[in-house]
PDB file of C-alpha atoms and ligand atoms in Angstrom:
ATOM      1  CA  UNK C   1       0.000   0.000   0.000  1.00 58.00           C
ATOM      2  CA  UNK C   2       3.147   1.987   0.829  1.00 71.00           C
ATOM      3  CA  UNK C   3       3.619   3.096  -3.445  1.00 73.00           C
ATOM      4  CA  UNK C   4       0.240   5.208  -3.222  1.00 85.00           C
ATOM      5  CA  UNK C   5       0.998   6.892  -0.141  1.00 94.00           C
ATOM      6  CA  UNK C   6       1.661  11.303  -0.938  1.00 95.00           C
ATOM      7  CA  UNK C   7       4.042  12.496   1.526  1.00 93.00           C
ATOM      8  CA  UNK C   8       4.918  16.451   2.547  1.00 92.00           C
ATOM      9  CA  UNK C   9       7.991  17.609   1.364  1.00 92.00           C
ATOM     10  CA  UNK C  10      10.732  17.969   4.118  1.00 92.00           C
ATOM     11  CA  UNK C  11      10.128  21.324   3.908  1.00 91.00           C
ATOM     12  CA  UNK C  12       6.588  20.960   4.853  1.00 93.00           C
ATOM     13  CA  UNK C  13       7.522  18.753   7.743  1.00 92.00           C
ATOM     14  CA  UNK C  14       9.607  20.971   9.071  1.00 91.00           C
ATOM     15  CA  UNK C  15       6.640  23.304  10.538  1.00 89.00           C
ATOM     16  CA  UNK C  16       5.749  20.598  12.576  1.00 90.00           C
ATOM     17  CA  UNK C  17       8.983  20.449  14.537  1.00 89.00           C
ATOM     18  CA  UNK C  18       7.032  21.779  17.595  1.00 88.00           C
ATOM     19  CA  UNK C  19       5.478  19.611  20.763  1.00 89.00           C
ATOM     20  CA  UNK C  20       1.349  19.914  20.318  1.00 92.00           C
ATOM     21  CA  UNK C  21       0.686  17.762  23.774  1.00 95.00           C
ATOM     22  CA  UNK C  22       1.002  20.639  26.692  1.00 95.00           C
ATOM     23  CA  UNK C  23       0.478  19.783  30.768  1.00 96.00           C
ATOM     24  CA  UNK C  24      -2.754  19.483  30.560  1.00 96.00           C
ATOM     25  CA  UNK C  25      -3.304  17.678  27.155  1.00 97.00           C
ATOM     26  CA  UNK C  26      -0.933  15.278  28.380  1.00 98.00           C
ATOM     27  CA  UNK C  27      -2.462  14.487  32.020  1.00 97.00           C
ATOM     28  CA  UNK C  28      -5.302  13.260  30.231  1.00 97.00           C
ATOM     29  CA  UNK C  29      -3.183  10.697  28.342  1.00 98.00           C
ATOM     30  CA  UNK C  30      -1.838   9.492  31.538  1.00 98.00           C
ATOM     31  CA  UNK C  31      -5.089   9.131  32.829  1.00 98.00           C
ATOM     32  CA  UNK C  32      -6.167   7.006  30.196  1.00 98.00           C
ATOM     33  CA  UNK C  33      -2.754   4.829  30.142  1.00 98.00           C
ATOM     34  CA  UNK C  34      -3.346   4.502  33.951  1.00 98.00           C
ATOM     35  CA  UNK C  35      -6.719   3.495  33.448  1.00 97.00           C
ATOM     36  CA  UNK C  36      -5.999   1.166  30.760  1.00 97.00           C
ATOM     37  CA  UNK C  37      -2.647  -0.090  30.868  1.00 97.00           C
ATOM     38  CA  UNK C  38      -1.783  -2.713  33.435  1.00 94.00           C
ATOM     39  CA  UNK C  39       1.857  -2.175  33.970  1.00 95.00           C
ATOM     40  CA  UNK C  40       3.035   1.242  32.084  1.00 96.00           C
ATOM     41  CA  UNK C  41       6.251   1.251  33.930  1.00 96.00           C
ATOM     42  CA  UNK C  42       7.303  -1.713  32.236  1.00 96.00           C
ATOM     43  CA  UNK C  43       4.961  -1.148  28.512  1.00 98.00           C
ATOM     44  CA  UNK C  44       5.940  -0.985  24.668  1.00 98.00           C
ATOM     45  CA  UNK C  45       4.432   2.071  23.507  1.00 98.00           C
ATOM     46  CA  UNK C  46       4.582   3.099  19.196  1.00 98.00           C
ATOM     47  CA  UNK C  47       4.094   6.713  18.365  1.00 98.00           C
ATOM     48  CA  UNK C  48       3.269   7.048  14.537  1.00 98.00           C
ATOM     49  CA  UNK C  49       4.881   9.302  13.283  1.00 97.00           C
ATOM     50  CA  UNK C  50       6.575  10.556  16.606  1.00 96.00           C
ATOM     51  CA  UNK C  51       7.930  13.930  14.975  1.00 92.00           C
ATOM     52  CA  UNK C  52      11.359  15.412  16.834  1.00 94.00           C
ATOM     53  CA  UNK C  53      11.068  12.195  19.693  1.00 96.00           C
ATOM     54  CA  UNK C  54       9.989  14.825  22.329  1.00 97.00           C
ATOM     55  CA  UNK C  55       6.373  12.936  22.877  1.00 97.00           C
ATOM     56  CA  UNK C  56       8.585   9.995  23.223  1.00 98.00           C
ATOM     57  CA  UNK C  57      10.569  11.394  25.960  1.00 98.00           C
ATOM     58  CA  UNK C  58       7.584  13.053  27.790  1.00 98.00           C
ATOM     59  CA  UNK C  59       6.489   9.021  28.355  1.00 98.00           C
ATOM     60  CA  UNK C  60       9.744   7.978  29.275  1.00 98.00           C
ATOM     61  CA  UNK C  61      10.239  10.493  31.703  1.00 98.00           C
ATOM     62  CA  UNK C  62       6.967   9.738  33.179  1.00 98.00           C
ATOM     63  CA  UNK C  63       7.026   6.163  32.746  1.00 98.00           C
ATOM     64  CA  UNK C  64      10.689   5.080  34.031  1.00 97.00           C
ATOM     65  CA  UNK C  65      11.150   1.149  32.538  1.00 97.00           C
ATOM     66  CA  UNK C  66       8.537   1.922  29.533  1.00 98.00           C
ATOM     67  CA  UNK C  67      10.103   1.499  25.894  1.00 98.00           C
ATOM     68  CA  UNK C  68       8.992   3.881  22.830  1.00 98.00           C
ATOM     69  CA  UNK C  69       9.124   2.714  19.649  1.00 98.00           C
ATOM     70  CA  UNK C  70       8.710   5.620  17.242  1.00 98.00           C
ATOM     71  CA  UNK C  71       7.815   5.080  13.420  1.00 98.00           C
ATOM     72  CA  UNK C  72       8.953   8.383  11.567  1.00 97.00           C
ATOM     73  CA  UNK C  73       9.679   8.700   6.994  1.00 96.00           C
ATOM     74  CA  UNK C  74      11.016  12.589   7.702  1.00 95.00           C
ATOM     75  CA  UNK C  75      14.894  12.229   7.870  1.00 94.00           C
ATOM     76  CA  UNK C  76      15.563  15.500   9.604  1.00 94.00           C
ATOM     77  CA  UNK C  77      12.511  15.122  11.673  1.00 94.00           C
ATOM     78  CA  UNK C  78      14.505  12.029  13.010  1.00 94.00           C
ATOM     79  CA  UNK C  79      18.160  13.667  13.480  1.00 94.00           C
ATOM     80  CA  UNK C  80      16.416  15.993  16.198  1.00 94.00           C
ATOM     81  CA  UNK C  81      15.219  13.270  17.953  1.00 95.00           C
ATOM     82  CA  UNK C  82      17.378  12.990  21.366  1.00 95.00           C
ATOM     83  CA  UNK C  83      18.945   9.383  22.006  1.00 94.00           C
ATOM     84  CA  UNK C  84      17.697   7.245  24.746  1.00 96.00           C
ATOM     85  CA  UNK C  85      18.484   3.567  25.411  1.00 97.00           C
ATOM     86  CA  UNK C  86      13.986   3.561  26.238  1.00 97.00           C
ATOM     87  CA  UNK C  87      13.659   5.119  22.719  1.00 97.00           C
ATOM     88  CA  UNK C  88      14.058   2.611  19.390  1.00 97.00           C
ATOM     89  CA  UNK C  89      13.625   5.472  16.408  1.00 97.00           C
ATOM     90  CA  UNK C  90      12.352   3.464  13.007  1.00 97.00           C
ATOM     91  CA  UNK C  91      12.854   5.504   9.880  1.00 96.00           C
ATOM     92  CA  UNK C  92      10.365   4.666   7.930  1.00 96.00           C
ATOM     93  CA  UNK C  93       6.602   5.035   6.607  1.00 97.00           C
ATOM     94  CA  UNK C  94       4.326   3.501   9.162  1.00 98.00           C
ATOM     95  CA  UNK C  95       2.417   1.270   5.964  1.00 97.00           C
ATOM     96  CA  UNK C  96       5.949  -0.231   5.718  1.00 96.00           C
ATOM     97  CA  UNK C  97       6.596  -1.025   9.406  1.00 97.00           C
ATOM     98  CA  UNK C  98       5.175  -4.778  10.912  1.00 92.00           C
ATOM     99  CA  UNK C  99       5.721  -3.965  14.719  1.00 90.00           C
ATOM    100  CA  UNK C 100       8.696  -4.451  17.143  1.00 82.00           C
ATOM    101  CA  UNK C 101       6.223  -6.430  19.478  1.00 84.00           C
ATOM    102  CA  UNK C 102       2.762  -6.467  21.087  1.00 95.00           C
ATOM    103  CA  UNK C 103       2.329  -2.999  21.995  1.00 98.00           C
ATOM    104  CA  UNK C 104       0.034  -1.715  25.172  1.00 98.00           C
ATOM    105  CA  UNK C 105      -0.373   1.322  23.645  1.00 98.00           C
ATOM    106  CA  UNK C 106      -0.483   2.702  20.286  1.00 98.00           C
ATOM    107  CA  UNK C 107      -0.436   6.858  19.739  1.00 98.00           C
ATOM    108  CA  UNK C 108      -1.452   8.954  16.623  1.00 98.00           C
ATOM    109  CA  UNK C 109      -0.511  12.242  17.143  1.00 98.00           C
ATOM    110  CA  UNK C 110      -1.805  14.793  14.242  1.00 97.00           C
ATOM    111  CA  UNK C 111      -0.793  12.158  11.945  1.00 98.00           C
ATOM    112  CA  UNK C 112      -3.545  10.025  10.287  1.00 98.00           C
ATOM    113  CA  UNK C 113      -4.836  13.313   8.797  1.00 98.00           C
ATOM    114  CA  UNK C 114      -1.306  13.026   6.709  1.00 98.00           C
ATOM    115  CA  UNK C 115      -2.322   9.535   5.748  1.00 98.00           C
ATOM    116  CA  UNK C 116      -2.894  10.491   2.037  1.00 98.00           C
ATOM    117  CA  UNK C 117      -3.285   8.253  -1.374  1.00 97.00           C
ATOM    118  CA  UNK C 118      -4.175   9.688  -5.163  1.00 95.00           C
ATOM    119  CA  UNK C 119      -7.989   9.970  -4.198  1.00 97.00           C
ATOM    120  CA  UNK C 120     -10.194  10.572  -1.704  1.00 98.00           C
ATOM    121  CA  UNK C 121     -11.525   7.088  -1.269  1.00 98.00           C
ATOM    122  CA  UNK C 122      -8.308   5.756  -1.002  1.00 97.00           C
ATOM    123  CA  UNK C 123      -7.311   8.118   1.612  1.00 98.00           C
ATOM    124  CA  UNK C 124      -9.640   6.882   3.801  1.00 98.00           C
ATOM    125  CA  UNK C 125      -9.026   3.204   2.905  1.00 98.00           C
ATOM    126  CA  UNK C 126      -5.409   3.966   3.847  1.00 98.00           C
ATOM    127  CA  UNK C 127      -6.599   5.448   7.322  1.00 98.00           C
ATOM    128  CA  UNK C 128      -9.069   2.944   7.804  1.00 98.00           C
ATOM    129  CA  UNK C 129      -6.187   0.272   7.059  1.00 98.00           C
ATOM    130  CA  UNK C 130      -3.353   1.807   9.406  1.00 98.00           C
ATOM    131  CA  UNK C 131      -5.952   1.792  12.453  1.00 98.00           C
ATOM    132  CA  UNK C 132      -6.230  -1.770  11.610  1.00 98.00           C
ATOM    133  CA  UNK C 133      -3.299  -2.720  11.310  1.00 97.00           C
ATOM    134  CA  UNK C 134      -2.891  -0.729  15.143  1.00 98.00           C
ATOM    135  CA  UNK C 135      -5.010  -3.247  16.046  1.00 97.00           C
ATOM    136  CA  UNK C 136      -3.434  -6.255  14.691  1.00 97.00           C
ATOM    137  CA  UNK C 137      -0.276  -4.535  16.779  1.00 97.00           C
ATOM    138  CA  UNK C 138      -1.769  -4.277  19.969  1.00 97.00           C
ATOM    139  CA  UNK C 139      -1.864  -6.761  22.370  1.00 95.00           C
ATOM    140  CA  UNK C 140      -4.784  -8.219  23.998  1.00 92.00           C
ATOM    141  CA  UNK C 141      -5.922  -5.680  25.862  1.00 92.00           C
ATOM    142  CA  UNK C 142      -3.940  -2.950  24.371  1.00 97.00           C
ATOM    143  CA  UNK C 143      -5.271   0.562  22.973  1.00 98.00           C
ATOM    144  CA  UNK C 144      -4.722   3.544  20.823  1.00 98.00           C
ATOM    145  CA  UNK C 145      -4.557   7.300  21.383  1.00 98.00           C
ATOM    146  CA  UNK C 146      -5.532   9.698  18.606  1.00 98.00           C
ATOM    147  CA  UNK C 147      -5.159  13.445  18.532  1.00 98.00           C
ATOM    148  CA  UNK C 148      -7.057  14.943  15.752  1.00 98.00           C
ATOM    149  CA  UNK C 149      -8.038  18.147  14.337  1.00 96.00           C
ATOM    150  CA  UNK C 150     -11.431  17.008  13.426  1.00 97.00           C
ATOM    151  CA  UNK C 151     -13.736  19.786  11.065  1.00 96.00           C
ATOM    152  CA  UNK C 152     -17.082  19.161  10.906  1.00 95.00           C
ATOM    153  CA  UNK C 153     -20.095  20.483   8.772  1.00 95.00           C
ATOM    154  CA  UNK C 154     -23.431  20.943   9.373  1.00 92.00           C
ATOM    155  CA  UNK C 155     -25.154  18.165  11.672  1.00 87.00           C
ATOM    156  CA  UNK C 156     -21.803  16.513  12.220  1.00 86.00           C
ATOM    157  CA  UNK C 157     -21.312  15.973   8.294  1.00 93.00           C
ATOM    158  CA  UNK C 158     -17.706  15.180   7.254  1.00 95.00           C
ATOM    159  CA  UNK C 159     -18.361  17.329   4.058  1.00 96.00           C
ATOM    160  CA  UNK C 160     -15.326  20.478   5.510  1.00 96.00           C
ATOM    161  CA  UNK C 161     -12.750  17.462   5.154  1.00 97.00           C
ATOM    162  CA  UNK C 162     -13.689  16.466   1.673  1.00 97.00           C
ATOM    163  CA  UNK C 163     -13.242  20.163   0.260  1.00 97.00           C
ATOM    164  CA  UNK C 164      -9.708  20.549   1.863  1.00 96.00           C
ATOM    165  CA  UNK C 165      -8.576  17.326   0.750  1.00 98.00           C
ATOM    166  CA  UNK C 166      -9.709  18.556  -2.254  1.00 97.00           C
ATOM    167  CA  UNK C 167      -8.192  21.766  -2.448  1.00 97.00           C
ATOM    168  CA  UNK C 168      -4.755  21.076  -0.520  1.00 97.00           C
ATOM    169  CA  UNK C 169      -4.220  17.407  -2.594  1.00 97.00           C
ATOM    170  CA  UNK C 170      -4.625  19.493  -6.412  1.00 96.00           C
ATOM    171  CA  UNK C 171      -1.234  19.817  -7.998  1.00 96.00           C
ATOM    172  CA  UNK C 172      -3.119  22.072 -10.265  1.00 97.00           C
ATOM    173  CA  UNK C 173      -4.382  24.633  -7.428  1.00 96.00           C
ATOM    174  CA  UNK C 174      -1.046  24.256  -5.382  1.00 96.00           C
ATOM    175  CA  UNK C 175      -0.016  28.133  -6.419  1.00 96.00           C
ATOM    176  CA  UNK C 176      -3.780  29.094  -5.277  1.00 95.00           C
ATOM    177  CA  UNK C 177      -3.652  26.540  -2.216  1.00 95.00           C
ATOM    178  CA  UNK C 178       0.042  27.620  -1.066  1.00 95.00           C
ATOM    179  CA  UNK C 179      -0.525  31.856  -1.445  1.00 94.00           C
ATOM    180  CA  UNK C 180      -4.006  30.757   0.989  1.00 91.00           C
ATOM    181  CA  UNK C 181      -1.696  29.285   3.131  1.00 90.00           C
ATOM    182  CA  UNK C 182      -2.156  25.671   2.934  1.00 92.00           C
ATOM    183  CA  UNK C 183       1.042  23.965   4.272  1.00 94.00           C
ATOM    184  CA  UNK C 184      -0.021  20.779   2.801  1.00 95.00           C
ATOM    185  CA  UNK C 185      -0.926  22.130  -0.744  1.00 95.00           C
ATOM    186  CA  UNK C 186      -0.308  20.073  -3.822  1.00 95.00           C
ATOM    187  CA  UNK C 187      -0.169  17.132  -1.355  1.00 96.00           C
ATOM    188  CA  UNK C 188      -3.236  17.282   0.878  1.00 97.00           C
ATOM    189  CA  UNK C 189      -4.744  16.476   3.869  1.00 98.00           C
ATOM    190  CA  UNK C 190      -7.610  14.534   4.941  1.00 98.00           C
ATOM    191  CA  UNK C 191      -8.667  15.993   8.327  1.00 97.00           C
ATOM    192  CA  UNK C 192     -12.323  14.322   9.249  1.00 98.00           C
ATOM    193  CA  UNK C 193     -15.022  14.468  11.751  1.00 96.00           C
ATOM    194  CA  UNK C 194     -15.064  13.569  15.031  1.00 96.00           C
ATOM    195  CA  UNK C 195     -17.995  10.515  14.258  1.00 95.00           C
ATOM    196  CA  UNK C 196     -16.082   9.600  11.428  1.00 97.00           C
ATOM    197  CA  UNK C 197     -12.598   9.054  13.372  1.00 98.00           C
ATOM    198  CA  UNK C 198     -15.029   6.457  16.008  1.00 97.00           C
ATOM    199  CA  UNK C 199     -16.573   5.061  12.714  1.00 97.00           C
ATOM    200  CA  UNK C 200     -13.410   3.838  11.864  1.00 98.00           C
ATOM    201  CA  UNK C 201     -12.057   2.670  14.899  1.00 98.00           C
ATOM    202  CA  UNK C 202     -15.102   0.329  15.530  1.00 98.00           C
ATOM    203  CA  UNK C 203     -14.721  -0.903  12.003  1.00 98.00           C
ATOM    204  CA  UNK C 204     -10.994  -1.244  12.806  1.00 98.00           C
ATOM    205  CA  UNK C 205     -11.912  -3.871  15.300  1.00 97.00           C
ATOM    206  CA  UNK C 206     -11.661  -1.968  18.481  1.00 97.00           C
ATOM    207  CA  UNK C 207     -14.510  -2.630  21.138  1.00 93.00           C
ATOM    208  CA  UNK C 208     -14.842   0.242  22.629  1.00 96.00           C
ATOM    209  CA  UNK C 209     -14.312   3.712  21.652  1.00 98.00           C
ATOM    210  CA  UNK C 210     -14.808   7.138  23.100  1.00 96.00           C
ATOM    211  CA  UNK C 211     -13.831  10.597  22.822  1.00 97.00           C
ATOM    212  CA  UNK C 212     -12.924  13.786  24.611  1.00 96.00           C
ATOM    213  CA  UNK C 213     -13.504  17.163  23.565  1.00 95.00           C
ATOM    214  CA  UNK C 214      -9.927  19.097  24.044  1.00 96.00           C
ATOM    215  CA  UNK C 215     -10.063  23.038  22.869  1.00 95.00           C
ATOM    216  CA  UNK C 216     -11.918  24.734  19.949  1.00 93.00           C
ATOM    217  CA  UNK C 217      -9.490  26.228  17.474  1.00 87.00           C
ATOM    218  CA  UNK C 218     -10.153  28.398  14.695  1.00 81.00           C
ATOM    219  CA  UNK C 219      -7.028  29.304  11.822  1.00 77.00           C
ATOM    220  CA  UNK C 220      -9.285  30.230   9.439  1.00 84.00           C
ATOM    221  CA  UNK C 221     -10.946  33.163   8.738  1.00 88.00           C
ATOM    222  CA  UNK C 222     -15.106  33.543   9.009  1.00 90.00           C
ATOM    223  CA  UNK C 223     -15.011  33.957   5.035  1.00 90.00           C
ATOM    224  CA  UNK C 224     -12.762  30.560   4.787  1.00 90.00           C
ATOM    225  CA  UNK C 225     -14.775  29.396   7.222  1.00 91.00           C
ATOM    226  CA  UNK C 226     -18.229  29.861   5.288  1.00 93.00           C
ATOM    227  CA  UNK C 227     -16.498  28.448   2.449  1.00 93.00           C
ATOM    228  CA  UNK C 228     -15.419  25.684   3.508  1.00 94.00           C
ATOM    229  CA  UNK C 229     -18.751  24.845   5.505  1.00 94.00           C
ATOM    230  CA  UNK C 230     -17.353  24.692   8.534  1.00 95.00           C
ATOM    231  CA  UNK C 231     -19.615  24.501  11.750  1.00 93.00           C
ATOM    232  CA  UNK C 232     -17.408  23.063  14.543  1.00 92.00           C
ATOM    233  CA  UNK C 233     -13.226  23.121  14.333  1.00 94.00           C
ATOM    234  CA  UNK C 234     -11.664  21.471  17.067  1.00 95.00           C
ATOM    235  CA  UNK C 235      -8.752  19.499  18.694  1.00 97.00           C
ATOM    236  CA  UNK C 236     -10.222  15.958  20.753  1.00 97.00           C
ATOM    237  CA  UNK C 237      -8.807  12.730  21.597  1.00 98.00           C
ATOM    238  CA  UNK C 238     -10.080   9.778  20.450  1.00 98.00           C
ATOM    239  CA  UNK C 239      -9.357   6.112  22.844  1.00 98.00           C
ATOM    240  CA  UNK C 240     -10.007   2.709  20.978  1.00 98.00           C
ATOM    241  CA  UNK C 241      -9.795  -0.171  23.472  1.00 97.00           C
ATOM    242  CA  UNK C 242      -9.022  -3.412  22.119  1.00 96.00           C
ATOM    243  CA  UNK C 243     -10.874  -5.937  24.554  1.00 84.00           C
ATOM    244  CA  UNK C 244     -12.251  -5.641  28.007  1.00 61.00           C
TER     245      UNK C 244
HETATM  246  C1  SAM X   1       1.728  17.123  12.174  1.00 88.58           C
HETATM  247  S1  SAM X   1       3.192  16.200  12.391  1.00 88.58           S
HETATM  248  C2  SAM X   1       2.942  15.575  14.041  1.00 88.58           C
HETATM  249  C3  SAM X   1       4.231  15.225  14.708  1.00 88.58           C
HETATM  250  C4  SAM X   1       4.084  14.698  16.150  1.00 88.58           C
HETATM  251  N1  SAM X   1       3.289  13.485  16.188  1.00 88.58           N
HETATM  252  C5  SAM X   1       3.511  15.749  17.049  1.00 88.58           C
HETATM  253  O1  SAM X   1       2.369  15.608  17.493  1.00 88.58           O
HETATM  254  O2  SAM X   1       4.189  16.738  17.302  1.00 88.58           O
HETATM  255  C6  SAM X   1       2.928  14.746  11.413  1.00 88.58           C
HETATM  256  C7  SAM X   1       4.085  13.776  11.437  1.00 88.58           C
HETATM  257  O3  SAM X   1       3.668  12.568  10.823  1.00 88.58           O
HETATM  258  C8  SAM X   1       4.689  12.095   9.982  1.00 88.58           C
HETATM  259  N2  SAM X   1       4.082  11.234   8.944  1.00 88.58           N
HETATM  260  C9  SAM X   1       3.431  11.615   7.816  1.00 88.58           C
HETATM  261  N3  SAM X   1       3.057  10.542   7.108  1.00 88.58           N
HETATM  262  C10 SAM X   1       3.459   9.448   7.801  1.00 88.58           C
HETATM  263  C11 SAM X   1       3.374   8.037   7.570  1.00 88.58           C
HETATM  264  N4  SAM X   1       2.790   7.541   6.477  1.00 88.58           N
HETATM  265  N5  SAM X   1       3.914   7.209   8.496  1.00 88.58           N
HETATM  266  C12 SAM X   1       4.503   7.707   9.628  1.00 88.58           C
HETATM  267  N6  SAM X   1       4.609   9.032   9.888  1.00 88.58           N
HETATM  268  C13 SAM X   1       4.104   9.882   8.985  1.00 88.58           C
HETATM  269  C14 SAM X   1       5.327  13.366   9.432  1.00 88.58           C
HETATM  270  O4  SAM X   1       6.627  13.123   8.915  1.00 88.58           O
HETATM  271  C15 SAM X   1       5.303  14.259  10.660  1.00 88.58           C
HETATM  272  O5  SAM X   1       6.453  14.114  11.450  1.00 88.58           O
END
């Protein structure tokens, strides 16, 4: 699946070199790892697409004895990650990676929204397909943590998502897309709804699911906004347990 997959430019990575999970965003991770995970001093935790390694190290540090596995395709993403005997740094596309073991924990920061293929159907097969195969990494009772930015339309549609993807994924409107701001232009992004992320993760496999609202944001102007038909623009976590 790995040869349809659009990636950003390093160039495009490189705005992401900052740490989204603050104090508070990450207390309620810990309270769902503490919840959830039996022994978290001594877990395997993956984060896709794990960025500069700092998430990584915000575990470790909390979590003495825990391992991180990170799975990261942005070279220079992964020479700014700090070394750490805990920390096992994979450079490569997460379609391409099978798993270092049974994980108890599984963690998608802002990253299935960059899971992108030639059309918009097979975007969402390829998201659909790397919570899946989360699943098929987790052990028995293991889950996953997903922070999205999730844009929804009117009555909860999924219809904002569609137009970006769009927009951002045309190599024909990248000049527009780029001088509107668009990071991801010419490559796109696929950013959903919240009741489409917990769609997926049931049909993923995962028995139970739930959600927590984090912050509202808004980058985009009222005019944008209208355009795009966006009602609701906002940063949650999404928890997919594997079996109770
Ligand atoms: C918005 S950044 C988020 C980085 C980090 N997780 C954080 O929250 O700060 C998205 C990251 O996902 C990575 N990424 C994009 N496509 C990926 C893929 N197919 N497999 C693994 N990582 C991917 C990018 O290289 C980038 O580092």
């Amino acid at each position: 699946m790995s040869e349809n997959i659009r990636l950003l430019n390093p160039q495009q990575v490189a705005n992401f070199d900052v740490e989204y999970i603050d104090k508070s965003l990450f207390r309620l991770v810990c309270s769902v790892i503490d919840q959830n995970v039996h022994y978290p001093h001594q877990a395997h935790f993956l984060d896709v697409g794990g960025g500069n390694g700092l998430y990584a190290d915000k575990l470790i540090a909390q979590y003495p004895g825990c391992f991180v596995d990170i799975v990261e395709p942005d070279s220079h993403m992964n020479t700014k990650n700090k070394p750490n005997d805990h920390k096992v740094l994979v450079n490569s596309v997460y379609q391409e990676f099978k798993g270092l073991q049974d994980y108890d924990m599984i963690q998608f920061n802002w990253v299935l929204h960059h899971f992108i293929a030639h059309s918009y159907a097979e975007t969402h097969a390829l998201q659909l397909e790397g919570l899946r195969s989360a699943y098929n990494m987790l052990g028995s009772e293991g889950i996953v943590i997903i922070f999205e930015n999730f844009y929804e339309g009117k009555e909860h549609t999924n219809s904002p998502g569609k137009l970006i993807y769009q927009l951002t994924s045309s190599k024909l409107l990248k000049p527009i897309t780029s001088a509107l701001g668009a990071n991801t232009a010419g490559v796109g992004v696929c950013f959903n709804s919240e009741l489409h992320w917990r769609e997926q993760l049931i049909k993923a496999g995962f028995s139970s699911v739930f959600s927590a609202h984090c912050y509202d944001f808004g980058n985009l102007n009222p005019f944008k906004k209208r355009i795009l038909g966006i009602e609701n623009q906002r940063v949650g976590m999404l928890v997919g347990i594997k079996t109770r």
